[in-house]
Coordinates of C-alpha atoms in Angstrom, one line a residue:
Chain A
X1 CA 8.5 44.5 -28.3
X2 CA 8.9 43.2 -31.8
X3 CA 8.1 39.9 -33.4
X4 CA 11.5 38.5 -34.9
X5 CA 13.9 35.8 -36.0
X6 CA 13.8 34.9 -32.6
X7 CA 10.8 33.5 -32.5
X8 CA 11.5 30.8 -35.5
X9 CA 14.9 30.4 -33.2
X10 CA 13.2 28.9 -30.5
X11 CA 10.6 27.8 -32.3
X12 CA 13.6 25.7 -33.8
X13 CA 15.2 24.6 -30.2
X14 CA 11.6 23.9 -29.1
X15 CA 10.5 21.5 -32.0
X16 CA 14.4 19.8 -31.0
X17 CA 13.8 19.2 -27.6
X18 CA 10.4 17.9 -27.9
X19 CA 12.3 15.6 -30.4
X20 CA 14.5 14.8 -27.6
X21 CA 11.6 13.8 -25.1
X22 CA 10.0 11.3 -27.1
X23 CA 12.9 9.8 -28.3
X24 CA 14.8 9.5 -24.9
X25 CA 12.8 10.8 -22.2
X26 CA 9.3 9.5 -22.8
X27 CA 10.1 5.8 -23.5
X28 CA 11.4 5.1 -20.2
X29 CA 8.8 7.2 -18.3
X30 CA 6.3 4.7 -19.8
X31 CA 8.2 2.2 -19.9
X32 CA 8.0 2.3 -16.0
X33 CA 4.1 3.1 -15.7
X34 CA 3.6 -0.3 -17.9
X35 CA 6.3 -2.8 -15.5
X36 CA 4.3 -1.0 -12.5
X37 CA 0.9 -2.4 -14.5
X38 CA 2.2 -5.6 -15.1
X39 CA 3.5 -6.2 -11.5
X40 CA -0.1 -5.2 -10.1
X41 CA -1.4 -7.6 -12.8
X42 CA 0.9 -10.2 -11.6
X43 CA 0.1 -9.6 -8.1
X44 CA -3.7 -9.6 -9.1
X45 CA -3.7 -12.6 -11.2
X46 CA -1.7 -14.7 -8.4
X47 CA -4.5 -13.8 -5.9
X48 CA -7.0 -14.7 -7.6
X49 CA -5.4 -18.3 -8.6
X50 CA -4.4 -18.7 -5.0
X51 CA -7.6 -18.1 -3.8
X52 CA -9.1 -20.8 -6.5
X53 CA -6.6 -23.0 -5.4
X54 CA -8.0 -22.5 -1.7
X55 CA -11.6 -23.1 -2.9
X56 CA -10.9 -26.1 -4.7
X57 CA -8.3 -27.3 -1.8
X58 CA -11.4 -26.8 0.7
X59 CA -13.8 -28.4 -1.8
X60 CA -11.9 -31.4 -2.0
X61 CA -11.2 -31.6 1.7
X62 CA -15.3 -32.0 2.0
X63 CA -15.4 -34.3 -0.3
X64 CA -12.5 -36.6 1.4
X65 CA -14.2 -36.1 4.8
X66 CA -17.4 -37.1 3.5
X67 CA -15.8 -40.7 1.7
X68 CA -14.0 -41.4 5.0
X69 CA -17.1 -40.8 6.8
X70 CA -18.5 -42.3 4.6
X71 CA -16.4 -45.8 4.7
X72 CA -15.9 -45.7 8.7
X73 CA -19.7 -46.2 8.4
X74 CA -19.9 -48.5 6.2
X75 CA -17.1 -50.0 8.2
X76 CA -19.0 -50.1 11.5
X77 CA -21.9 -51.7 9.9
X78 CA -20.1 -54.0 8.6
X79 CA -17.8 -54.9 11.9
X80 CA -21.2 -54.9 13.7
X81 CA -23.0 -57.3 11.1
X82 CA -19.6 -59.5 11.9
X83 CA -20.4 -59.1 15.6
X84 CA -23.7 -60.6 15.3
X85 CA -23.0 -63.1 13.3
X86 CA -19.8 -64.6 15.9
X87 CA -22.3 -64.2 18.6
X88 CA -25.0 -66.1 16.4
X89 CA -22.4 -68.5 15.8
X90 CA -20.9 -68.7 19.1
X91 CA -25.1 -68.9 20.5
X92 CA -25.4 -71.9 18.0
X93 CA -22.3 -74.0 18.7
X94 CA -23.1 -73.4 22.7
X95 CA -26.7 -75.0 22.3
X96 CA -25.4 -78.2 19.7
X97 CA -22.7 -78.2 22.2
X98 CA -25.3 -77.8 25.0
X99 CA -27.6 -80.6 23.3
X100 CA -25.0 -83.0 22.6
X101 CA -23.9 -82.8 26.3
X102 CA -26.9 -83.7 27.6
X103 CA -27.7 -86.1 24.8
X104 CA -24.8 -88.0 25.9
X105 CA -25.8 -87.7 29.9
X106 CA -29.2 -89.2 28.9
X107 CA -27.2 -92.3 27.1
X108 CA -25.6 -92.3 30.3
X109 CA -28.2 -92.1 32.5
X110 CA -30.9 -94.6 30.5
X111 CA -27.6 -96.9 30.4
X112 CA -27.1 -97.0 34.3
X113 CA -31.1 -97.5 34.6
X114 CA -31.1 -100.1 32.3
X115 CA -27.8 -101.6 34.4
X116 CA -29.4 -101.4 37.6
X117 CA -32.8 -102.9 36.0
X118 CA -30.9 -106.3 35.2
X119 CA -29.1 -106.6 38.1
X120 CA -32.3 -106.0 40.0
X121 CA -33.8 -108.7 37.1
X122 CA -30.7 -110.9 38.2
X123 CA -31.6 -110.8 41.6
X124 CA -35.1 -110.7 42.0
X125 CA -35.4 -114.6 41.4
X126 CA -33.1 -115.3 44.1
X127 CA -34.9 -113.2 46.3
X128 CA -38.0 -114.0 45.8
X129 CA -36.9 -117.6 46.2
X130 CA -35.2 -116.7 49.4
X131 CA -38.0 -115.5 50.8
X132 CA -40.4 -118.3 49.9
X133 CA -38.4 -120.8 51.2
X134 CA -38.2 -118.3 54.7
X135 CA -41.7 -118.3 54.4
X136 CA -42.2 -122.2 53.5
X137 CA -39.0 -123.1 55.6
X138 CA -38.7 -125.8 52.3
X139 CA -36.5 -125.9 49.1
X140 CA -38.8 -124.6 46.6
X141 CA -37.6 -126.7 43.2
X142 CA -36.4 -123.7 41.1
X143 CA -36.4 -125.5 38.1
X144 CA -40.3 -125.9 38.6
X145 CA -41.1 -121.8 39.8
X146 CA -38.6 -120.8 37.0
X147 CA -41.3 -120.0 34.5
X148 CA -43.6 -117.8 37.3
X149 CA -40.1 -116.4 38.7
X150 CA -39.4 -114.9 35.1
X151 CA -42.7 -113.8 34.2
X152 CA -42.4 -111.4 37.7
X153 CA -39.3 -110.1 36.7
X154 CA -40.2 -108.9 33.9
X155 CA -43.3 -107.4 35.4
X156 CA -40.3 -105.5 37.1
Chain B
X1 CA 8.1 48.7 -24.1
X2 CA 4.4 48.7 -25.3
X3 CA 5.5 50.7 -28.8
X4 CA 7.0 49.3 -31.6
X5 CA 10.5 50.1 -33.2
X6 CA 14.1 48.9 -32.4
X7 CA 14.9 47.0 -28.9
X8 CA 18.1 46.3 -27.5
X9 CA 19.4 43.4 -25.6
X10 CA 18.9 44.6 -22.1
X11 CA 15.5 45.8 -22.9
X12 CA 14.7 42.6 -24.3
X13 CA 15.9 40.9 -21.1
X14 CA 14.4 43.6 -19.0
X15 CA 11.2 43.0 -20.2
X16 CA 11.0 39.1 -20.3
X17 CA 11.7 39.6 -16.3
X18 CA 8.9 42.0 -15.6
X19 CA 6.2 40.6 -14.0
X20 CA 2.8 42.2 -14.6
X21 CA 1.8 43.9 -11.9
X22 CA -1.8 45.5 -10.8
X23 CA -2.1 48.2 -7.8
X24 CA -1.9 51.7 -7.3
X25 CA -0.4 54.3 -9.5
X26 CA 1.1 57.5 -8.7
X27 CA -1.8 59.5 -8.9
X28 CA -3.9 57.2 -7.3
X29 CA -5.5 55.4 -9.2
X30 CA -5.5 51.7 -10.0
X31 CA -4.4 49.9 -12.9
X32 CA -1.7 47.6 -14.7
X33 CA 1.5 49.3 -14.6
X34 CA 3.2 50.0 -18.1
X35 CA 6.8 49.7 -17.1
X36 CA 9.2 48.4 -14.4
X37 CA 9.9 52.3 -12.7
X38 CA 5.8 52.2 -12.2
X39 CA 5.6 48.6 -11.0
X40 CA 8.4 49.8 -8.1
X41 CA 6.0 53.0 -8.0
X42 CA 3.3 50.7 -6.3
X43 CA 5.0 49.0 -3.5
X44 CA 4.1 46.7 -1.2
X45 CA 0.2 46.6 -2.2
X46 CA 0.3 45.6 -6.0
X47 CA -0.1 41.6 -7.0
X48 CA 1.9 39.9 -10.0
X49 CA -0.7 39.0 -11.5
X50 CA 0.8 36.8 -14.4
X51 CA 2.2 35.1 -11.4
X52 CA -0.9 34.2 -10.0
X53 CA -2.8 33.3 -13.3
X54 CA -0.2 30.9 -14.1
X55 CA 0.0 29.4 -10.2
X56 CA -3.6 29.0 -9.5
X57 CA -4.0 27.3 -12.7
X58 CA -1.3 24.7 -12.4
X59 CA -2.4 23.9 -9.1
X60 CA -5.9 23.6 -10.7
X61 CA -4.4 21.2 -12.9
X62 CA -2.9 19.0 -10.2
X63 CA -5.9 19.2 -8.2
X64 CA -7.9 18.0 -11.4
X65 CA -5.6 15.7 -13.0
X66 CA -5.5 13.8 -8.9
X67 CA -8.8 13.8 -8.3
X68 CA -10.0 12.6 -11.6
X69 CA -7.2 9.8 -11.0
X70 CA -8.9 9.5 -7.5
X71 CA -12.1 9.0 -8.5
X72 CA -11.6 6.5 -11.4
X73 CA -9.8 4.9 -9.3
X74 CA -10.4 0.6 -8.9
X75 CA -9.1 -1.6 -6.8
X76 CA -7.7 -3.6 -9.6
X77 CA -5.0 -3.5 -12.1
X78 CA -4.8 1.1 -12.7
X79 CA -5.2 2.7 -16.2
X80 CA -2.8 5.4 -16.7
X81 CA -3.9 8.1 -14.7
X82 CA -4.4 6.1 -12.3
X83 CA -1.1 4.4 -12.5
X84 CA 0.4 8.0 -12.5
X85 CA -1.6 9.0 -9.5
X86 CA -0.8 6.0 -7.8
X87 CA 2.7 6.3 -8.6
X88 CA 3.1 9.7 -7.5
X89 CA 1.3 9.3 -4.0
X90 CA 3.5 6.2 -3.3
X91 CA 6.6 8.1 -3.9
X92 CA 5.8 11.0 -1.5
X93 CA 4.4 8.5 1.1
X94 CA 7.8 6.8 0.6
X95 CA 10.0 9.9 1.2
X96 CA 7.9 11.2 4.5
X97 CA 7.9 8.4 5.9
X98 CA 11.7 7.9 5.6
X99 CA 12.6 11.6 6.5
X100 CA 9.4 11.8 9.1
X101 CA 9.5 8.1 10.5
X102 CA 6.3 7.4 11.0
X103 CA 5.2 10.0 13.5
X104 CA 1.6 10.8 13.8
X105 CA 0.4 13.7 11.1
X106 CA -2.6 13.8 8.2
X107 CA -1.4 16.7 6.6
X108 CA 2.4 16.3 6.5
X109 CA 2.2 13.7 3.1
X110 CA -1.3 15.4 1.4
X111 CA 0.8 18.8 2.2
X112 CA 4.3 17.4 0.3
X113 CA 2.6 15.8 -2.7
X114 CA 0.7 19.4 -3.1
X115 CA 4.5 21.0 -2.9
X116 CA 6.1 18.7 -5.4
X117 CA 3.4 18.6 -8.1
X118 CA 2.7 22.1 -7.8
X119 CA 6.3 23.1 -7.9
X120 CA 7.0 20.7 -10.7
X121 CA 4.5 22.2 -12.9
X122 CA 5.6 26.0 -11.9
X123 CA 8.8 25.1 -12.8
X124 CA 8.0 23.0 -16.2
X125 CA 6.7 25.9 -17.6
X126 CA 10.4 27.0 -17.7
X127 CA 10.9 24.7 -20.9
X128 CA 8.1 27.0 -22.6
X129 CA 10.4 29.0 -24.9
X130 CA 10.5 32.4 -23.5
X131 CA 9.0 34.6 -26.4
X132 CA 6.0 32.2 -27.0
X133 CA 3.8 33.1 -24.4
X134 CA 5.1 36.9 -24.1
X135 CA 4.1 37.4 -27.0
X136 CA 1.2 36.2 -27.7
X137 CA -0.3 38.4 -25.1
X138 CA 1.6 41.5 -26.2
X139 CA -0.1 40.8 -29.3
X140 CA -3.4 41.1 -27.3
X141 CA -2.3 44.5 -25.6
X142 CA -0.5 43.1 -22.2
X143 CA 2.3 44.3 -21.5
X144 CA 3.7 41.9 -19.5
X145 CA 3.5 38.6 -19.0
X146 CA 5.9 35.8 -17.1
X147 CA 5.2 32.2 -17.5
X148 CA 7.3 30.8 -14.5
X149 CA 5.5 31.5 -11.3
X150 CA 8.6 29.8 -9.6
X151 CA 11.1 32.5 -11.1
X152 CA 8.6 35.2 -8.9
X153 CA 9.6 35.4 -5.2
X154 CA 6.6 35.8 -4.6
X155 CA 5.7 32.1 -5.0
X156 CA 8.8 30.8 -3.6
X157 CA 9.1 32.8 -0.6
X158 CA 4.9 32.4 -0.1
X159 CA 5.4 29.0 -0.1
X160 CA 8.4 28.9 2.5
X161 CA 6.9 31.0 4.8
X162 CA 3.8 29.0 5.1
X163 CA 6.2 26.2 5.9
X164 CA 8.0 28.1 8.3
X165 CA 4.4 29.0 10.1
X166 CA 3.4 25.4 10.2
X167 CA 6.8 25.0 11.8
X168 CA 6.0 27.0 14.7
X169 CA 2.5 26.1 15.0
X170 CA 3.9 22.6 15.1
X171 CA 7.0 23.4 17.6
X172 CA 4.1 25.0 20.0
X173 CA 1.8 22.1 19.9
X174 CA 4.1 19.6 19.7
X175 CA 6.8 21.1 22.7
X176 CA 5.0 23.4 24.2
X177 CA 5.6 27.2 24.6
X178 CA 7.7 26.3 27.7
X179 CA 9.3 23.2 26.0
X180 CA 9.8 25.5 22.7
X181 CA 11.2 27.9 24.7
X182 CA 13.2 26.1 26.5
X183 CA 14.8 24.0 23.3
X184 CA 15.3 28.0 22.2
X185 CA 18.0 29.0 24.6
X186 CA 19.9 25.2 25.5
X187 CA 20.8 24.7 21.9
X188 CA 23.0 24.2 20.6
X189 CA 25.5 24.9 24.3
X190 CA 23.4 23.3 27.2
X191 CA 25.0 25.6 29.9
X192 CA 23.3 28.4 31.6
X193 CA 25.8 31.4 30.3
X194 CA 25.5 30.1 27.1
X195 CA 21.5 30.8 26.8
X196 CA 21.9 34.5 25.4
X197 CA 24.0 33.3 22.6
X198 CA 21.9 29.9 21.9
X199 CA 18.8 32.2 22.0
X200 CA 20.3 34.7 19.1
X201 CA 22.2 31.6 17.4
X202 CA 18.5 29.4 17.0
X203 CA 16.8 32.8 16.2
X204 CA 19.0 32.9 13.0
X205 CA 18.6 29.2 12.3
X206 CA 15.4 29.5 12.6
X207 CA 14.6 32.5 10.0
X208 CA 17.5 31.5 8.3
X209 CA 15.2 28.7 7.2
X210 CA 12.3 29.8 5.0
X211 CA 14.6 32.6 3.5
X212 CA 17.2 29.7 2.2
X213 CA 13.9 27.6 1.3
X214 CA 12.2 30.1 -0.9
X215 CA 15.5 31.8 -2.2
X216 CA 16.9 28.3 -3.5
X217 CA 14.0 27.4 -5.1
X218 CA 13.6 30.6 -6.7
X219 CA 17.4 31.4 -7.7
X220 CA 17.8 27.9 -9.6
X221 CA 15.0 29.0 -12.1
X222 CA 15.6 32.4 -11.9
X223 CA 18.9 31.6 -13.3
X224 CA 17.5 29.3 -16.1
X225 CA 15.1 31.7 -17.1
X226 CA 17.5 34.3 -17.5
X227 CA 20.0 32.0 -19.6
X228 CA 16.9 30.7 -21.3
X229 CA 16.3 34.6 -22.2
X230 CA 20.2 35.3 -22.6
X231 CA 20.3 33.2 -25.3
X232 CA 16.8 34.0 -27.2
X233 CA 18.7 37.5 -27.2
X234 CA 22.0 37.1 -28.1
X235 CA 22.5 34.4 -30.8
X236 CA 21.0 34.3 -34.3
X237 CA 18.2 32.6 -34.5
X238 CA 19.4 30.1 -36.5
X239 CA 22.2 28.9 -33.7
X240 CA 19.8 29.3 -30.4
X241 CA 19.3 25.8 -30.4
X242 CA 23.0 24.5 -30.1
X243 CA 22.6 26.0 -26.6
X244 CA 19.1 26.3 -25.4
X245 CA 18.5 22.6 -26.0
X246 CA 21.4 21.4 -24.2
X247 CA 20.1 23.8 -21.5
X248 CA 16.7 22.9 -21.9
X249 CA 17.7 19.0 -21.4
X250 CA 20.0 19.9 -18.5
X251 CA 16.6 21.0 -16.9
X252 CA 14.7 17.8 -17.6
X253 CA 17.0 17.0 -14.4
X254 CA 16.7 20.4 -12.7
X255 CA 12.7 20.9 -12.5
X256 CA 12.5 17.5 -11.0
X257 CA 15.4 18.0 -8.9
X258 CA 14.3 21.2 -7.3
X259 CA 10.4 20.3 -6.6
X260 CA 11.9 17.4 -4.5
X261 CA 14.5 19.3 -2.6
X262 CA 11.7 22.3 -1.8
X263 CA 9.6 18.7 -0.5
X264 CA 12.1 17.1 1.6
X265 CA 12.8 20.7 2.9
X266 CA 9.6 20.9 3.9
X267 CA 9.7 17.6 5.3
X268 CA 12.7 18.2 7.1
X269 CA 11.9 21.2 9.0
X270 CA 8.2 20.0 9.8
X271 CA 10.2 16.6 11.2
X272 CA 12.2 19.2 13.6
X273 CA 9.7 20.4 14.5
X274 CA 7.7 17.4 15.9
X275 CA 11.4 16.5 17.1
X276 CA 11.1 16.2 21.6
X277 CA 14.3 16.4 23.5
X278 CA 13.9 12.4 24.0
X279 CA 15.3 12.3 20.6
X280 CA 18.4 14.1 21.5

């Protein structure tokens, strides 16, 4: 065994094919490792805006849910509010209507007294007459009873 | 050759391929030996062990270099090791499950990422020039050293034939003795006169199978070591490169090439394996 030339020989071919490594070998080795990082950075970085885009999506469908809860409340009180008010309405125009119904059957009614109370008027006389001359079997002067006739009518 | 003075060629390549081996000398009593006629001397009970410096240590360094990936490991976007950790795993899970389908077994994908790390470094340390190493601890009084645990058969065919023991203990659990036995004799002729030939045909096949798995592994970088060598001892110095790089870069293709076939080997033969006769 002796220590030789040799040595520096492949000393030479050694320093050349590391040479050869990093200038063709290397670069694509890493140049695979850092697409493989990048894709799992990708794939990391879409996740995590997908799942913020979830969150927010869900936030925003609570907050829509609770507006249209929100108005179909408000809604009812207000179709309920407009409920009570036709019924208050309707209530109101049912009594006036009510009222001037029997307004105008107690016109009516004080009318027809009032009609049967002069024709009774008109009548009495003669039948008060009538039956004084029964009773007197004479005329009775009806010029001369006129005044006492019409003082009992209207005592009618 | 421990002593100084002139070396020749085939000494030169001689030596680079001698492992250094500990067992039992002549005379009994234990030591390195200091050259190839008393490594033979030893036999069966001596250990390489260059060979299994150089192995335990690289899988030390994948075990390391994984779990200090594993256990920096975040579920968001990986550093470097991690990224490399994460890239390797993914590629082994990809190739088992498209040789193995996706057939129930924990070890079969922790098993083949072990193989093709491990055997990637063993075989990386092929691009180490030859003499650096070598010499270094020849300078320190070894005699021998290799660098290549995969150029050892040793390693190779220690590797193969734990595959080829999984492979039975698999074919047993999986088929059955009677099932295993059976698959045995009716291929690949399913006729009853056939079953003495099937038997010794599927015998073969079957040894045939860590020999060919360790052997290839192990004659690919075999063979680049010993041009690697060839050509530290043959040219002048000042011309070694014009063909140990081109060499050396036609093995940033091999060492790669040859850790994945020894894993999809693996694969392969576990997948027959688990393979029942519904399949067939």
């Amino acid at each position: 065994m002796n220590i030789n030339l040799t040595m520096i020989g492949q000393a030479i071919s050694f320093a050349l094919f590391v040479w050869f490594c990093m200038k063709f070998v290397w670069p694509p080795l890493t140049q695979v490792m850092r697409d493989r990082q990048k894709q799992i950075a990708n794939g990391l970085e879409k996740a995590a805006l997908a799942e913020k885009q979830l969150e927010a999506a869900n936030s925003s469908a609570a907050t829509e849910l609770e507006e249209a809860k929100q108005q179909a409340a408000e809604l009812i009180t207000q179709a309920r509010n407009r409920a009570n008010q036709i019924v208050e309405e309707a209530k109101q125009q049912a009594s006036d209507e009510a009222d001037r119904i029997k307004a105008g059957a107690q016109a009516e009614i004080d009318q027809e007294i009032n009609r049967a109370r002069e024709q009774l008027r008109a009548r009495v006389g003669e039948l008060a007459i009538e039956g004084a001359e029964k009773i007197l079997e004479t005329s009775v002067d009806r010029g001369a009873h006129q005044q006492m006739l019409d003082k009992l009518a209207a005592q009618l | 050759m421990a002593s100084g003075g002139e070396q020749t060629t085939s000494e030169y390549i001689r030596h680079h391929l001698q492992n250094l081996v500990y067992g039992q000398h002549s005379d009994g009593s234990w030591g390195f030996a200091g050259s190839a006629e008393e490594a033979e001397q030893m036999g069966f009970w001596a250990i390489h062990v260059d060979t299994m410096f150089w192995s335990i240590s690289l899988g030390m360094v994948f075990l390391w270099t994984f779990i200090a990936g594993a256990k920096r490991a975040t579920s968001g976007v990986p550093g470097g090791l991690q990224n490399f950790c994460e890239m390797a795993v993914e590629f082994v899970d990809d190739t088992v499950r498209g040789v193995f389908g996706n057939r129930q077994n924990d070890l079969i994908a922790p098993l083949s990422l072990t193989i093709v790390i491990w055997v990637f470094l063993m075989n990386l340390m092929d691009l180490v020039p030859v003499d650096f190493v070598p010499q270094a601890f020849h300078a320190m009084g070894v005699p021998y050293w290799k660098i290549v645990p995969t150029t050892d058969p040793n390693v190779t065919l220690g590797m193969s034939v734990s595959v080829f023991f999984l492979v039975l203990f698999y074919n047993f659990r999986i088929k059955g003795p009677i099932g295993f036995g059976k698959r045995m004799v009716t291929h690949p002729i399913p006729h009853w006169s056939m079953y003495p030939f099937n038997f010794v045909l599927e015998t073969v096949d079957m040894l045939a199978k860590p020999l060919s798995h360790g052997l290839r592994l192990f004659g690919n970088l075999y063979a680049a070591e010993v041009i690697f060598i060839l050509i530290a001892a043959m040219l002048p110095f000042y011309l070694q490169w014009t063909l140990s790089l081109p060499w050396a870069i036609f093995h940033i293709l091999v060492i790669p090439l040859q850790s994945f076939i020894f894993m999809v080997l693996t694969i392969v033969y576990l997948a027959q394996a688990h393979e029942t006769d519904e399949h067939h």
